[in-house]
Coordinates of C-alpha atoms and ligand atoms in Angstrom, one line a residue:
M2 CA 58.6 56.0 29.3
A3 CA 57.6 56.1 32.9
G4 CA 59.8 54.0 35.2
I5 CA 58.5 51.2 37.4
V6 CA 57.2 52.5 40.7
S7 CA 58.7 50.7 43.7
V8 CA 56.6 50.6 46.9
D9 CA 58.0 50.5 50.4
S10 CA 55.4 48.0 51.6
K11 CA 53.7 48.8 54.9
L12 CA 53.1 45.0 55.2
P13 CA 56.3 43.5 53.9
G14 CA 55.7 40.1 55.6
V15 CA 52.2 39.6 54.3
G16 CA 51.5 37.5 51.2
T17 CA 48.4 35.8 50.0
T18 CA 46.6 34.1 52.9
I19 CA 47.3 30.4 53.4
F20 CA 43.6 29.7 53.0
S21 CA 43.5 31.0 49.4
T22 CA 46.8 29.3 48.6
M23 CA 45.7 25.9 49.8
T24 CA 42.3 26.2 48.2
A25 CA 43.9 27.0 44.9
L26 CA 46.2 24.0 45.2
A27 CA 43.3 21.7 46.2
Q28 CA 41.5 22.8 43.0
E29 CA 44.6 22.4 40.9
C30 CA 45.1 18.8 42.2
G31 CA 41.4 17.9 42.4
A32 CA 42.1 17.2 46.2
I33 CA 39.5 17.2 48.9
N34 CA 39.6 20.6 50.4
L35 CA 39.7 20.5 54.2
S36 CA 41.9 23.6 54.2
Q37 CA 39.6 26.6 54.1
G38 CA 37.0 27.2 56.7
F39 CA 33.7 27.1 54.8
P40 CA 30.9 24.5 54.6
D41 CA 30.4 22.4 51.5
F42 CA 26.7 22.1 52.3
D43 CA 23.9 24.6 51.6
P44 CA 22.7 27.2 54.0
P45 CA 19.0 27.0 55.2
A46 CA 16.8 27.1 52.1
A47 CA 14.5 29.7 53.8
L48 CA 17.5 32.0 54.2
V49 CA 18.5 31.8 50.5
A50 CA 14.9 32.4 49.5
A51 CA 14.7 35.4 51.8
L52 CA 17.7 36.9 50.0
G53 CA 16.0 36.6 46.6
E54 CA 12.8 38.0 48.0
A55 CA 14.6 41.0 49.6
A56 CA 16.4 41.9 46.3
S57 CA 13.1 41.4 44.3
A58 CA 11.2 43.6 46.8
G59 CA 13.6 46.5 46.0
H60 CA 15.8 46.4 49.1
N61 CA 18.9 47.3 47.1
Q62 CA 20.1 50.7 48.2
Y63 CA 22.3 51.8 51.1
P64 CA 21.0 50.8 54.5
P65 CA 21.7 52.8 57.7
L66 CA 25.3 52.9 58.7
A67 CA 24.9 50.8 61.8
G68 CA 22.7 48.2 60.1
L69 CA 19.0 47.7 59.5
P70 CA 17.1 48.4 62.7
Q71 CA 15.0 45.2 62.3
L72 CA 18.2 43.1 62.0
R73 CA 19.8 44.8 65.0
A74 CA 16.6 44.1 67.0
Q75 CA 16.7 40.4 66.1
L76 CA 20.4 40.3 67.1
A77 CA 19.7 41.9 70.5
A78 CA 17.0 39.2 71.0
Q79 CA 19.5 36.5 70.1
L80 CA 22.0 37.8 72.6
A81 CA 19.3 37.8 75.3
R82 CA 18.3 34.3 74.3
Y83 CA 21.7 32.6 74.0
R84 CA 23.9 34.7 76.3
G85 CA 21.4 36.2 78.8
V86 CA 22.7 39.7 78.1
T87 CA 20.9 43.0 77.4
V88 CA 22.4 44.9 74.5
D89 CA 21.1 48.3 73.2
P90 CA 20.9 47.7 69.4
E91 CA 21.0 51.5 68.8
A92 CA 24.2 52.4 70.7
E93 CA 26.0 49.1 71.1
L94 CA 25.5 46.9 68.0
T95 CA 26.9 47.5 64.5
V96 CA 26.3 45.3 61.4
V97 CA 29.5 45.0 59.4
P98 CA 30.5 43.4 56.1
G99 CA 32.2 40.4 57.7
A100 CA 33.9 40.0 61.1
T101 CA 37.2 40.7 59.3
E102 CA 36.0 44.3 58.7
G103 CA 34.6 44.6 62.2
L104 CA 38.0 43.4 63.7
Y105 CA 39.9 45.8 61.5
C106 CA 37.7 48.8 62.4
A107 CA 37.9 48.0 66.2
I108 CA 41.7 47.6 66.1
T109 CA 42.4 50.7 64.1
A110 CA 39.8 52.7 66.1
V111 CA 41.8 52.3 69.4
V112 CA 45.4 51.4 68.5
R113 CA 47.8 54.3 68.2
P114 CA 51.4 54.3 67.0
G115 CA 53.6 52.7 69.6
D116 CA 50.7 50.9 71.3
E117 CA 51.2 47.2 72.0
V118 CA 48.6 44.6 71.2
I119 CA 48.8 41.1 72.8
V120 CA 48.0 38.3 70.4
L121 CA 47.8 34.7 71.4
D122 CA 49.6 32.4 69.0
P123 CA 48.5 30.5 67.0
A124 CA 46.3 33.4 65.9
Y125 CA 43.8 34.1 63.1
D126 CA 45.8 35.9 60.4
S127 CA 43.9 39.2 60.1
Y128 CA 44.8 40.6 63.5
E129 CA 48.5 41.5 63.1
P130 CA 48.2 43.4 59.8
A131 CA 45.5 45.6 61.3
V132 CA 47.7 46.4 64.3
T133 CA 50.7 47.1 62.0
L134 CA 48.7 49.4 59.8
A135 CA 47.5 51.3 62.9
G136 CA 51.2 51.8 63.8
G137 CA 51.0 49.4 66.8
R138 CA 53.2 46.5 67.7
T139 CA 52.0 43.0 68.0
V140 CA 53.2 41.2 71.1
H141 CA 52.9 37.4 70.5
V142 CA 52.2 35.2 73.5
P143 CA 52.1 31.4 72.7
L144 CA 49.2 29.3 73.9
T145 CA 50.3 26.2 75.9
P146 CA 51.6 23.6 73.4
E147 CA 49.7 20.6 75.1
N148 CA 46.1 21.9 74.9
F149 CA 46.2 25.5 73.5
A150 CA 45.1 27.1 76.8
I151 CA 46.1 30.6 77.7
D152 CA 49.3 30.7 79.7
W153 CA 48.4 33.5 82.0
D154 CA 52.0 33.8 83.5
R155 CA 53.3 34.5 80.0
V156 CA 50.5 37.0 79.4
R157 CA 51.3 38.8 82.7
A158 CA 55.0 38.9 81.6
A159 CA 54.0 40.5 78.3
I160 CA 51.9 43.3 79.7
T161 CA 53.6 46.7 79.8
P162 CA 52.4 50.3 80.3
R163 CA 52.0 50.5 76.5
T164 CA 49.6 47.5 76.3
R165 CA 46.4 48.9 74.7
L166 CA 44.5 45.9 73.5
F167 CA 44.2 42.1 74.1
M168 CA 43.0 39.9 71.2
L169 CA 40.9 36.9 72.4
N170 CA 39.5 34.2 70.1
S171 CA 37.2 31.5 71.5
P172 CA 36.2 29.0 70.1
H173 CA 39.6 29.1 68.5
N174 CA 40.8 29.1 64.9
P175 CA 43.0 27.1 64.2
C176 CA 43.2 25.1 67.4
G177 CA 39.5 24.3 68.2
S178 CA 40.1 25.2 71.9
T179 CA 37.8 27.3 74.1
V180 CA 38.3 29.6 77.1
N181 CA 36.5 28.9 80.4
G182 CA 35.0 31.2 83.1
E183 CA 38.3 31.3 85.0
D184 CA 40.1 32.6 81.9
L185 CA 37.6 35.4 81.6
A186 CA 37.9 36.3 85.3
T187 CA 41.7 36.5 85.0
L188 CA 41.5 38.6 81.8
A189 CA 39.0 41.0 83.5
E190 CA 41.3 41.4 86.5
L191 CA 44.3 42.1 84.3
A192 CA 42.4 44.4 81.9
E193 CA 41.1 46.5 84.8
R194 CA 44.4 46.6 86.6
H195 CA 46.4 47.6 83.5
D196 CA 43.6 49.5 81.8
F197 CA 43.7 47.8 78.4
L198 CA 40.8 47.0 76.1
V199 CA 39.7 43.6 74.7
C200 CA 38.8 42.6 71.2
S201 CA 37.0 39.2 71.4
D202 CA 36.6 37.2 68.2
E203 CA 33.6 35.0 68.9
V204 CA 32.7 34.1 65.3
Y205 CA 32.3 30.4 66.2
E206 CA 30.1 31.1 69.3
H207 CA 27.5 28.6 68.4
L208 CA 30.0 25.8 67.8
V209 CA 30.9 24.6 71.3
F210 CA 30.8 20.8 71.9
D211 CA 30.4 18.1 74.5
G212 CA 27.8 19.9 76.5
A213 CA 30.0 22.9 77.3
A214 CA 28.6 26.5 76.9
H215 CA 30.3 29.3 75.0
Q216 CA 31.9 31.9 77.3
S217 CA 31.4 35.4 76.0
V218 CA 33.1 38.6 77.2
L219 CA 29.5 40.0 77.0
Q220 CA 28.5 37.8 80.0
H221 CA 31.3 39.1 82.2
P222 CA 30.4 42.7 83.4
A223 CA 34.0 43.9 83.8
L224 CA 34.9 42.7 80.3
R225 CA 31.6 43.8 78.8
A226 CA 32.6 47.4 79.8
R227 CA 35.9 47.3 77.9
S228 CA 35.4 44.8 75.0
F229 CA 34.5 44.6 71.3
A230 CA 32.8 41.3 70.7
H231 CA 32.8 40.1 67.0
Y232 CA 30.4 37.7 65.3
S233 CA 29.9 36.4 61.8
F234 CA 26.7 35.3 60.0
G235 CA 29.0 33.5 57.6
K236 CA 29.9 30.9 60.3
T237 CA 26.5 30.7 61.9
F238 CA 24.4 30.4 58.8
S239 CA 26.8 28.7 56.4
V240 CA 27.0 31.7 54.2
T241 CA 30.7 32.7 54.4
G242 CA 30.4 34.3 50.9
W243 CA 27.8 36.7 52.2
K244 CA 30.5 38.4 54.3
T245 CA 28.3 39.9 56.9
G246 CA 28.8 40.0 60.7
Y247 CA 28.2 42.3 63.7
C248 CA 30.1 43.8 66.5
V249 CA 28.9 44.5 70.0
A250 CA 30.7 47.1 72.2
P251 CA 29.8 49.7 74.9
P252 CA 28.5 53.0 73.4
A253 CA 31.9 54.8 73.7
L254 CA 33.7 52.0 71.8
T255 CA 30.9 51.6 69.3
K256 CA 31.0 55.3 68.5
E257 CA 34.7 55.0 67.7
L258 CA 34.3 51.8 65.7
R259 CA 31.5 53.4 63.6
K260 CA 33.8 56.3 62.7
V261 CA 36.3 53.9 61.1
H262 CA 33.6 51.6 59.6
Q263 CA 32.0 54.7 58.0
F264 CA 35.1 55.2 55.8
V265 CA 36.2 51.6 55.3
A266 CA 32.9 50.1 54.1
F267 CA 30.2 52.5 55.3
V268 CA 27.5 49.7 55.4
A269 CA 26.9 46.0 55.0
V270 CA 24.9 44.6 52.0
T271 CA 21.3 45.6 52.2
P272 CA 19.3 42.6 50.9
V273 CA 21.5 40.3 53.0
Q274 CA 20.5 42.2 56.1
H275 CA 16.8 41.9 55.2
A276 CA 17.2 38.2 54.6
L277 CA 18.9 37.6 57.9
A278 CA 16.4 39.7 59.8
A279 CA 13.5 37.7 58.2
F280 CA 15.1 34.4 58.8
L281 CA 16.0 35.1 62.5
E282 CA 12.5 36.3 63.1
A283 CA 11.0 33.1 61.7
H284 CA 13.7 30.7 63.1
P285 CA 15.2 32.1 66.3
D286 CA 16.2 28.6 67.5
Y287 CA 18.3 27.8 64.4
P288 CA 21.7 28.8 65.9
G289 CA 20.9 26.5 68.9
T290 CA 20.9 23.5 66.5
L291 CA 24.4 24.0 65.3
A292 CA 26.5 22.5 68.1
A293 CA 25.0 19.0 67.9
A294 CA 25.2 19.0 64.1
Y295 CA 28.9 20.0 64.0
Q296 CA 29.8 17.8 66.9
A297 CA 28.4 14.9 64.8
R298 CA 30.6 15.9 61.9
R299 CA 33.6 16.1 64.2
D300 CA 32.9 12.7 65.6
R301 CA 32.3 11.2 62.2
F302 CA 35.7 12.5 61.0
L303 CA 37.5 11.4 64.1
G304 CA 35.8 8.0 64.2
A305 CA 36.9 7.4 60.6
L306 CA 40.5 8.3 61.6
A307 CA 40.6 5.9 64.5
G308 CA 42.8 3.5 62.7
S309 CA 45.2 6.2 61.4
R310 CA 48.7 7.1 62.7
F311 CA 47.6 10.6 63.6
R312 CA 47.2 11.7 67.2
F313 CA 44.5 14.1 68.1
R314 CA 42.5 15.7 70.9
P315 CA 38.9 16.3 69.8
A316 CA 38.2 19.9 69.1
A317 CA 36.2 21.6 71.9
G318 CA 34.7 24.1 69.5
A319 CA 34.8 25.8 66.0
Y320 CA 35.0 23.6 63.0
F321 CA 38.6 22.7 62.9
Q322 CA 40.4 19.6 64.0
L323 CA 44.2 19.5 64.6
L324 CA 46.0 16.3 63.7
D325 CA 49.5 15.6 64.9
Y326 CA 51.5 13.7 62.3
G327 CA 54.6 13.3 64.5
A328 CA 54.3 9.5 64.3
V329 CA 54.3 9.6 60.5
S330 CA 56.9 12.3 59.5
D331 CA 59.2 14.9 60.8
E332 CA 58.9 17.1 57.8
P333 CA 57.9 20.8 58.3
D334 CA 54.1 21.2 58.2
T335 CA 54.3 23.7 55.3
V336 CA 56.1 21.2 53.1
L337 CA 54.0 18.2 54.2
C338 CA 50.7 20.0 53.7
E339 CA 51.5 20.7 50.1
R340 CA 53.0 17.3 49.4
W341 CA 50.0 15.5 50.9
T342 CA 47.6 17.6 48.9
R343 CA 49.3 16.5 45.7
E344 CA 50.1 12.9 46.7
H345 CA 47.1 11.9 48.9
G346 CA 44.5 14.3 47.7
V347 CA 43.6 15.9 51.0
A348 CA 44.3 19.6 51.5
S349 CA 44.8 21.0 55.0
V350 CA 46.5 24.1 56.6
P351 CA 49.9 24.1 58.4
V352 CA 49.5 25.4 61.9
S353 CA 53.0 27.1 61.9
V354 CA 51.6 29.9 59.6
F355 CA 49.5 31.1 62.5
Q356 CA 52.5 31.5 64.7
A357 CA 55.3 34.1 64.9
E358 CA 57.7 31.6 66.3
P359 CA 56.5 28.0 65.7
P360 CA 57.9 25.7 68.4
P361 CA 60.7 23.5 66.9
G362 CA 59.5 20.0 66.1
Q363 CA 55.8 20.9 66.0
T364 CA 53.9 18.6 63.7
L365 CA 50.3 19.8 63.4
L366 CA 47.9 20.3 60.5
R367 CA 44.5 21.9 60.6
F368 CA 41.5 20.1 58.9
C369 CA 38.1 21.8 58.5
F370 CA 35.3 19.4 59.2
A371 CA 32.4 21.7 58.0
K372 CA 31.9 19.2 55.2
S373 CA 29.4 16.6 54.2
D374 CA 29.6 13.0 55.6
E375 CA 30.8 11.5 52.4
V376 CA 33.6 14.0 52.0
L377 CA 34.8 13.6 55.6
E378 CA 34.7 9.8 55.2
E379 CA 36.7 9.8 52.0
A380 CA 39.2 12.3 53.4
A381 CA 39.7 10.1 56.5
K382 CA 40.1 7.0 54.3
R383 CA 42.9 8.7 52.4
L384 CA 44.5 10.0 55.6
C385 CA 44.3 6.4 57.1
A386 CA 46.4 5.2 54.1
I387 CA 49.3 7.5 54.9
Ligands
PLP11 C1 38.6 33.3 63.9 C2 38.0 34.0 62.8 N1 37.7 35.3 62.9 C3 37.2 36.0 61.9 C4 36.9 35.4 60.7 C5 36.3 36.2 59.6 O1 34.9 36.1 59.5 P1 34.2 36.9 58.2 O2 34.2 35.9 57.1 O3 32.8 37.2 58.8 O4 34.9 38.1 57.9 C6 37.2 34.0 60.5 C7 36.9 33.4 59.2 O5 37.4 32.3 58.9 C8 37.8 33.3 61.6 O6 38.1 32.0 61.5

């Protein structure tokens, strides 16, 4: 009989993502699931209808590697409209099966064994495994604990001649913080001086609140010349399960990204691309309606938490709200998060899982507010009772 094969894992520290784990626990306990980042409301009806129409019309075979030309043209128009930038859809824009795949392709296209990649902690969990698989080393630099801003002194101290790539994420998951123009100017100066590239995760670009504007690397000429910028239709159109996004980068970087994309996924799903192109053509202003709608959800959730013992700073962007439970408990966030899902029926995500070295005594949980009013109010009621 053949023996059991043992594998020397290339990703020994990686388990099932916290999002899947907490969603499964929420389902098991019948808890309200504010853990995973997905809306509990429907996408625009016209978009769903367009998907059915595309499949029925026979758009079911492989599309071009870089994405349907009509979708890329619509995306270039969106970038001109919302960011004021001109992008060549032929040479600079690639439709991908989810931002996760775009991020993976960008990272593995440019990181070589021994290269260093700066990641700001807390960080979205897909970056480091991609760096590791490319043979690179992730250099973790913590965001400031008070307001999750970039600590540029610590970034400067982390840069070495081996620094190849800088991972930026704004609006930020899990912290809901955003970068400002000064941050981008500092990053541009450092990237040029030390000749590293930037991978900018902007999947929540349309969710920036309180009258502020999203700051994209595409709007900063020096960064535009050395960045991959990643976007997700899942976030913008409430279709996370459609797993489709796009990446914008200068031609030389796009060429390298497409070489990897060609052999990781090759293309993104055809009828989905047709549906998105048709929807964007008919409703180009839809993304501009999102900030007000999500800000109202944030405010509803926080308003309902006013009498609770949690401390919070309203999220500036994305659809996550951090709550500090320091006045309630000093238990570790991983323990508490599971216990409260079981005992109080509200699932969240512990922030420490996004950090290489969580600061001692940190008491933060992340709650997704991309949920309907009734769900947010019931969750807040349960949290107020803690
Ligand atoms: C910061 C961030 N980047 C990337 C992604 C992945 O996006 P997609 O579902 O398009 O792969 C997510 C999804 O939650 C995210 O929060």
